[in-house]
Amino acid sequence: MAKSNLSDAILVNNYIAGDENSLALLIDRHQSRIYGYIFSKVSDRDLTEDIFQETFFKVIHTLKSKKYYNEEGKFLSWVLRIASNLIVDKFRNDKKMPLKRDTEEFSIFSNITDSSPDIEKKLIKSQVDIDLKMIIQKLPHDQREVIMMRYYSDMSFKEIADFTGVSVNTTLGRMRYAITNLRKVIEKNKIYLPS
Amino acid sequence: MAKLYSKRKLAPKKMLPKKETIRLILQYSCALSIVKVGNINFDLIAN
């Protein structure tokens, strides 16, 4: 698949020109991040599938109608912005805020696989996850956003900067403040977070 | 500086949509064509 080495911008142009396979390559390249990003916000598999699908329906519609997209190399940020808007719309329509909860299927930190399934470790880890999530929720929005995108959506700082519309330095600064604030909250509340 | 915050990755490695979802998206893409007439875009979905 020599085509998989092509940049996003070229694949987008090829797709607009009628090459359907380019869309498959773009989806294959970014599906994990986009899906992970949506899931980190809605914490529900079925809803994530729906929003993922709707996101790409919008992408397809927009590209085929040649309305927008001329940002070279920023395809992922653009798609994430569409997904983000759809998530906001979804919860606005439901008139409720997204409920963050642990389920048997997913814990936001559960992707750190434990090779030895020790029940005690699992319990401790579960408690740490809950504590950490509670602390993160107390951060200001911009700092929380950077933490979520960096650690839960695996986005680079460049991608976060593109997505949030600020410079990379600002993003790094927000991350620094977020870490500092997390430490302060942990110390202030004397929370024990074993590594 | 970015490296300072990049040691530990908690992000999911295998958070992927269902294959049916991908298939549906690709089918939608193949089926959709948009025709512009004047200032109006018409969406055509092939059966």
mmCIF file of C-alpha atoms in Angstrom:
data_model
loop_
_atom_site.group_PDB
_atom_site.id
_atom_site.type_symbol
_atom_site.label_atom_id
_atom_site.label_comp_id
_atom_site.label_asym_id
_atom_site.label_seq_id
_atom_site.Cartn_x
_atom_site.Cartn_y
_atom_site.Cartn_z
ATOM 1 C CA MET A 1 0.000 0.000 0.000
ATOM 2 C CA ALA A 2 2.288 2.723 -1.254
ATOM 3 C CA LYS A 3 -0.575 5.142 -0.923
ATOM 4 C CA SER A 4 -0.505 4.941 2.838
ATOM 5 C CA ASN A 5 2.673 7.020 2.766
ATOM 6 C CA LEU A 6 0.839 9.923 1.210
ATOM 7 C CA SER A 7 0.114 12.928 3.386
ATOM 8 C CA ASP A 8 -3.383 13.647 4.620
ATOM 9 C CA ALA A 9 -3.621 16.669 2.362
ATOM 10 C CA ILE A 10 -2.848 14.590 -0.734
ATOM 11 C CA LEU A 11 -5.292 11.881 0.288
ATOM 12 C CA VAL A 12 -7.974 14.501 0.829
ATOM 13 C CA ASN A 13 -7.317 15.975 -2.602
ATOM 14 C CA ASN A 14 -7.380 12.516 -4.171
ATOM 15 C CA TYR A 15 -10.663 11.804 -2.436
ATOM 16 C CA ILE A 16 -12.187 15.052 -3.658
ATOM 17 C CA ALA A 17 -11.001 14.071 -7.120
ATOM 18 C CA GLY A 18 -12.993 10.842 -6.833
ATOM 19 C CA ASP A 19 -10.619 8.291 -5.320
ATOM 20 C CA GLU A 20 -12.797 6.548 -2.732
ATOM 21 C CA ASN A 21 -9.883 4.454 -1.498
ATOM 22 C CA SER A 22 -8.227 7.600 -0.139
ATOM 23 C CA LEU A 23 -11.053 7.981 2.352
ATOM 24 C CA ALA A 24 -10.518 4.429 3.536
ATOM 25 C CA LEU A 25 -6.844 5.204 4.067
ATOM 26 C CA LEU A 26 -7.621 8.405 5.979
ATOM 27 C CA ILE A 27 -10.088 6.583 8.209
ATOM 28 C CA ASP A 28 -7.658 3.753 8.776
ATOM 29 C CA ARG A 29 -4.928 6.228 9.703
ATOM 30 C CA HIS A 30 -6.934 8.293 12.171
ATOM 31 C CA GLN A 31 -9.786 6.084 13.384
ATOM 32 C CA SER A 32 -8.150 5.190 16.663
ATOM 33 C CA ARG A 33 -7.528 8.775 17.743
ATOM 34 C CA ILE A 34 -10.892 10.041 16.613
ATOM 35 C CA TYR A 35 -12.746 7.144 18.187
ATOM 36 C CA GLY A 36 -10.693 7.422 21.377
ATOM 37 C CA TYR A 37 -11.314 11.148 21.562
ATOM 38 C CA ILE A 38 -15.082 10.713 21.229
ATOM 39 C CA PHE A 39 -15.127 7.876 23.723
ATOM 40 C CA SER A 40 -13.140 9.918 26.245
ATOM 41 C CA LYS A 41 -15.939 12.490 26.118
ATOM 42 C CA VAL A 42 -19.065 10.346 26.043
ATOM 43 C CA SER A 43 -17.975 7.118 27.787
ATOM 44 C CA ASP A 44 -20.483 5.055 25.886
ATOM 45 C CA ARG A 45 -19.630 2.620 23.126
ATOM 46 C CA ASP A 46 -22.864 2.870 21.170
ATOM 47 C CA LEU A 47 -22.942 6.641 21.337
ATOM 48 C CA THR A 48 -19.298 6.752 20.284
ATOM 49 C CA GLU A 49 -20.084 4.623 17.234
ATOM 50 C CA ASP A 50 -22.957 6.951 16.335
ATOM 51 C CA ILE A 51 -20.921 10.115 16.704
ATOM 52 C CA PHE A 52 -17.946 8.598 14.874
ATOM 53 C CA GLN A 53 -20.215 7.671 11.995
ATOM 54 C CA GLU A 54 -21.927 11.042 11.948
ATOM 55 C CA THR A 55 -18.574 12.803 12.053
ATOM 56 C CA PHE A 56 -17.450 11.052 8.896
ATOM 57 C CA PHE A 57 -20.788 11.617 7.229
ATOM 58 C CA LYS A 58 -20.177 15.319 7.740
ATOM 59 C CA VAL A 59 -16.591 15.006 6.548
ATOM 60 C CA ILE A 60 -17.731 13.201 3.396
ATOM 61 C CA HIS A 61 -20.502 15.675 2.752
ATOM 62 C CA THR A 62 -18.238 18.651 3.232
ATOM 63 C CA LEU A 63 -15.452 17.299 1.060
ATOM 64 C CA LYS A 64 -17.794 16.187 -1.710
ATOM 65 C CA SER A 65 -19.573 19.519 -1.769
ATOM 66 C CA LYS A 66 -16.147 21.229 -1.892
ATOM 67 C CA LYS A 67 -17.300 23.714 0.696
ATOM 68 C CA TYR A 68 -14.351 23.684 3.005
ATOM 69 C CA TYR A 69 -11.066 22.152 3.922
ATOM 70 C CA ASN A 70 -8.010 23.827 2.594
ATOM 71 C CA GLU A 71 -5.881 23.421 5.697
ATOM 72 C CA GLU A 72 -2.984 21.330 4.540
ATOM 73 C CA GLY A 73 -1.888 18.759 7.030
ATOM 74 C CA LYS A 74 -4.617 19.567 9.535
ATOM 75 C CA PHE A 75 -7.109 16.926 8.588
ATOM 76 C CA LEU A 76 -7.141 15.288 12.014
ATOM 77 C CA SER A 77 -7.703 18.573 13.867
ATOM 78 C CA TRP A 78 -10.500 19.439 11.491
ATOM 79 C CA VAL A 79 -12.222 16.072 11.978
ATOM 80 C CA LEU A 80 -11.796 16.282 15.758
ATOM 81 C CA ARG A 81 -13.396 19.718 15.724
ATOM 82 C CA ILE A 82 -16.378 18.288 13.849
ATOM 83 C CA ALA A 83 -16.590 15.434 16.370
ATOM 84 C CA SER A 84 -16.331 17.880 19.246
ATOM 85 C CA ASN A 85 -19.180 19.988 17.862
ATOM 86 C CA LEU A 86 -21.329 16.896 17.419
ATOM 87 C CA ILE A 87 -20.665 15.845 21.015
ATOM 88 C CA VAL A 88 -21.673 19.302 22.254
ATOM 89 C CA ASP A 89 -24.803 19.190 20.079
ATOM 90 C CA LYS A 90 -25.651 15.754 21.394
ATOM 91 C CA PHE A 91 -25.501 16.770 25.035
ATOM 92 C CA ARG A 92 -27.188 20.068 24.352
ATOM 93 C CA ASN A 93 -30.052 18.203 22.734
ATOM 94 C CA ASP A 94 -30.254 15.803 25.637
ATOM 95 C CA LYS A 95 -30.096 18.775 28.025
ATOM 96 C CA LYS A 96 -27.633 17.080 30.238
ATOM 97 C CA MET A 97 -23.929 17.058 30.764
ATOM 98 C CA PRO A 98 -21.917 13.978 29.832
ATOM 99 C CA LEU A 99 -21.840 11.575 32.695
ATOM 100 C CA LYS A 100 -18.364 10.348 33.426
ATOM 101 C CA ARG A 101 -18.542 6.949 34.937
ATOM 102 C CA ASP A 102 -16.637 3.745 35.185
ATOM 103 C CA THR A 103 -18.245 0.786 33.601
ATOM 104 C CA GLU A 104 -17.187 -2.801 33.430
ATOM 105 C CA GLU A 105 -16.432 -2.228 29.813
ATOM 106 C CA PHE A 106 -14.306 0.858 30.202
ATOM 107 C CA SER A 107 -12.362 2.806 32.698
ATOM 108 C CA ILE A 108 -10.608 5.824 31.303
ATOM 109 C CA PHE A 109 -7.290 4.466 32.539
ATOM 110 C CA SER A 110 -8.045 0.850 31.809
ATOM 111 C CA ASN A 111 -5.840 0.768 28.792
ATOM 112 C CA ILE A 112 -2.793 0.246 30.920
ATOM 113 C CA THR A 113 -2.949 -3.489 30.693
ATOM 114 C CA ASP A 114 -1.908 -5.437 33.716
ATOM 115 C CA SER A 115 -0.160 -8.618 32.689
ATOM 116 C CA SER A 116 -0.828 -10.233 36.055
ATOM 117 C CA PRO A 117 -4.502 -9.853 36.904
ATOM 118 C CA ASP A 118 -4.099 -9.352 40.628
ATOM 119 C CA ILE A 119 -7.391 -8.388 42.267
ATOM 120 C CA GLU A 120 -5.740 -6.197 44.897
ATOM 121 C CA LYS A 121 -3.801 -4.268 42.285
ATOM 122 C CA LYS A 122 -6.971 -3.891 40.287
ATOM 123 C CA LEU A 123 -8.833 -2.469 43.241
ATOM 124 C CA ILE A 124 -6.064 -0.032 44.072
ATOM 125 C CA LYS A 125 -5.758 0.996 40.468
ATOM 126 C CA SER A 126 -9.482 1.504 40.196
ATOM 127 C CA GLN A 127 -9.459 3.769 43.249
ATOM 128 C CA VAL A 128 -6.504 5.743 41.911
ATOM 129 C CA ASP A 129 -8.297 6.181 38.588
ATOM 130 C CA ILE A 130 -11.364 7.509 40.340
ATOM 131 C CA ASP A 131 -9.330 9.908 42.512
ATOM 132 C CA LEU A 132 -7.303 11.144 39.587
ATOM 133 C CA LYS A 133 -10.368 11.738 37.460
ATOM 134 C CA MET A 134 -12.000 13.695 40.266
ATOM 135 C CA ILE A 135 -8.932 15.888 40.582
ATOM 136 C CA ILE A 136 -8.706 16.444 36.832
ATOM 137 C CA GLN A 137 -12.334 17.564 36.800
ATOM 138 C CA LYS A 138 -11.412 20.349 39.208
ATOM 139 C CA LEU A 139 -8.907 21.869 36.767
ATOM 140 C CA PRO A 140 -9.844 24.918 34.699
ATOM 141 C CA HIS A 141 -11.331 23.978 31.339
ATOM 142 C CA ASP A 142 -8.313 24.836 29.168
ATOM 143 C CA GLN A 143 -5.931 22.872 31.382
ATOM 144 C CA ARG A 144 -8.276 19.921 31.662
ATOM 145 C CA GLU A 145 -8.651 19.878 27.901
ATOM 146 C CA VAL A 146 -4.888 19.637 27.355
ATOM 147 C CA ILE A 147 -4.582 16.796 29.879
ATOM 148 C CA MET A 148 -7.459 14.877 28.329
ATOM 149 C CA MET A 149 -6.192 15.274 24.779
ATOM 150 C CA ARG A 150 -2.576 14.486 25.626
ATOM 151 C CA TYR A 151 -3.042 11.516 27.905
ATOM 152 C CA TYR A 152 -6.392 10.085 26.937
ATOM 153 C CA SER A 153 -6.552 10.865 23.238
ATOM 154 C CA ASP A 154 -2.818 10.479 22.606
ATOM 155 C CA MET A 155 -2.628 13.704 20.625
ATOM 156 C CA SER A 156 0.663 15.482 20.067
ATOM 157 C CA PHE A 157 1.112 19.001 21.377
ATOM 158 C CA LYS A 158 1.058 20.266 17.809
ATOM 159 C CA GLU A 159 -2.307 18.584 17.230
ATOM 160 C CA ILE A 160 -3.688 19.933 20.502
ATOM 161 C CA ALA A 161 -2.497 23.411 19.571
ATOM 162 C CA ASP A 162 -4.185 23.158 16.163
ATOM 163 C CA PHE A 163 -7.360 21.833 17.682
ATOM 164 C CA THR A 164 -7.638 24.453 20.414
ATOM 165 C CA GLY A 165 -6.473 27.286 18.191
ATOM 166 C CA VAL A 166 -3.525 28.357 20.330
ATOM 167 C CA SER A 167 0.237 28.096 19.919
ATOM 168 C CA VAL A 168 2.247 25.041 20.906
ATOM 169 C CA ASN A 169 3.937 27.125 23.616
ATOM 170 C CA THR A 170 0.576 28.063 25.098
ATOM 171 C CA THR A 171 -0.414 24.409 25.049
ATOM 172 C CA LEU A 172 2.776 23.441 26.829
ATOM 173 C CA GLY A 173 2.198 26.228 29.330
ATOM 174 C CA ARG A 174 -1.309 24.964 30.018
ATOM 175 C CA MET A 175 0.049 21.484 30.539
ATOM 176 C CA ARG A 176 2.620 22.841 32.994
ATOM 177 C CA TYR A 177 -0.051 24.740 34.934
ATOM 178 C CA ALA A 178 -2.295 21.675 34.866
ATOM 179 C CA ILE A 179 0.439 19.476 36.341
ATOM 180 C CA THR A 180 1.273 22.125 38.944
ATOM 181 C CA ASN A 181 -2.381 22.503 39.890
ATOM 182 C CA LEU A 182 -2.844 18.752 40.095
ATOM 183 C CA ARG A 183 0.083 18.544 42.495
ATOM 184 C CA LYS A 184 -1.370 21.366 44.607
ATOM 185 C CA VAL A 185 -4.760 19.685 44.848
ATOM 186 C CA ILE A 186 -3.142 16.353 45.706
ATOM 187 C CA GLU A 187 -1.041 17.958 48.449
ATOM 188 C CA LYS A 188 -3.860 20.107 49.781
ATOM 189 C CA ASN A 189 -6.260 17.199 50.070
ATOM 190 C CA LYS A 190 -3.552 14.786 51.149
ATOM 191 C CA ILE A 191 -4.524 12.340 48.451
ATOM 192 C CA TYR A 192 -2.363 9.264 48.176
ATOM 193 C CA LEU A 193 -1.770 8.134 44.628
ATOM 194 C CA PRO A 194 0.522 5.103 44.535
ATOM 195 C CA SER A 195 2.400 4.754 41.271
ATOM 196 C CA MET B 1 9.707 20.550 26.846
ATOM 197 C CA ALA B 2 7.078 18.410 25.209
ATOM 198 C CA LYS B 3 9.131 15.343 26.024
ATOM 199 C CA LEU B 4 8.730 16.052 29.728
ATOM 200 C CA TYR B 5 5.045 15.291 29.446
ATOM 201 C CA SER B 6 5.326 12.471 26.984
ATOM 202 C CA LYS B 7 6.837 9.628 28.936
ATOM 203 C CA ARG B 8 3.678 7.969 30.003
ATOM 204 C CA LYS B 9 0.932 7.293 27.558
ATOM 205 C CA LEU B 10 -2.391 6.398 29.042
ATOM 206 C CA ALA B 11 -4.196 6.625 25.752
ATOM 207 C CA PRO B 12 -5.898 3.593 24.369
ATOM 208 C CA LYS B 13 -3.951 1.732 21.770
ATOM 209 C CA LYS B 14 -6.827 -0.200 20.361
ATOM 210 C CA MET B 15 -9.878 1.976 20.564
ATOM 211 C CA LEU B 16 -11.371 1.227 17.211
ATOM 212 C CA PRO B 17 -14.832 1.552 15.732
ATOM 213 C CA LYS B 18 -16.723 -1.523 14.625
ATOM 214 C CA LYS B 19 -16.024 -2.794 11.138
ATOM 215 C CA GLU B 20 -19.701 -2.344 10.289
ATOM 216 C CA THR B 21 -19.412 1.341 11.112
ATOM 217 C CA ILE B 22 -16.448 1.764 8.791
ATOM 218 C CA ARG B 23 -18.198 -0.215 6.088
ATOM 219 C CA LEU B 24 -21.289 1.950 6.400
ATOM 220 C CA ILE B 25 -19.225 5.143 6.157
ATOM 221 C CA LEU B 26 -17.438 3.915 3.034
ATOM 222 C CA GLN B 27 -20.704 2.781 1.467
ATOM 223 C CA TYR B 28 -22.240 6.167 2.209
ATOM 224 C CA SER B 29 -19.269 7.834 0.591
ATOM 225 C CA CYS B 30 -19.580 5.715 -2.549
ATOM 226 C CA ALA B 31 -23.306 6.288 -2.738
ATOM 227 C CA LEU B 32 -23.287 10.031 -2.173
ATOM 228 C CA SER B 33 -22.868 12.475 -4.968
ATOM 229 C CA ILE B 34 -23.500 16.175 -4.730
ATOM 230 C CA VAL B 35 -24.687 18.135 -7.712
ATOM 231 C CA LYS B 36 -24.519 21.883 -7.707
ATOM 232 C CA VAL B 37 -27.233 23.659 -9.614
ATOM 233 C CA GLY B 38 -26.869 27.400 -9.446
ATOM 234 C CA ASN B 39 -26.286 28.190 -5.788
ATOM 235 C CA ILE B 40 -27.979 25.081 -4.508
ATOM 236 C CA ASN B 41 -26.336 21.747 -3.758
ATOM 237 C CA PHE B 42 -28.405 18.619 -4.299
ATOM 238 C CA ASP B 43 -27.462 15.440 -2.481
ATOM 239 C CA LEU B 44 -27.995 12.299 -4.497
ATOM 240 C CA ILE B 45 -27.838 8.929 -2.788
ATOM 241 C CA ALA B 46 -27.502 5.982 -5.156
ATOM 242 C CA ASN B 47 -29.348 2.861 -4.154
#
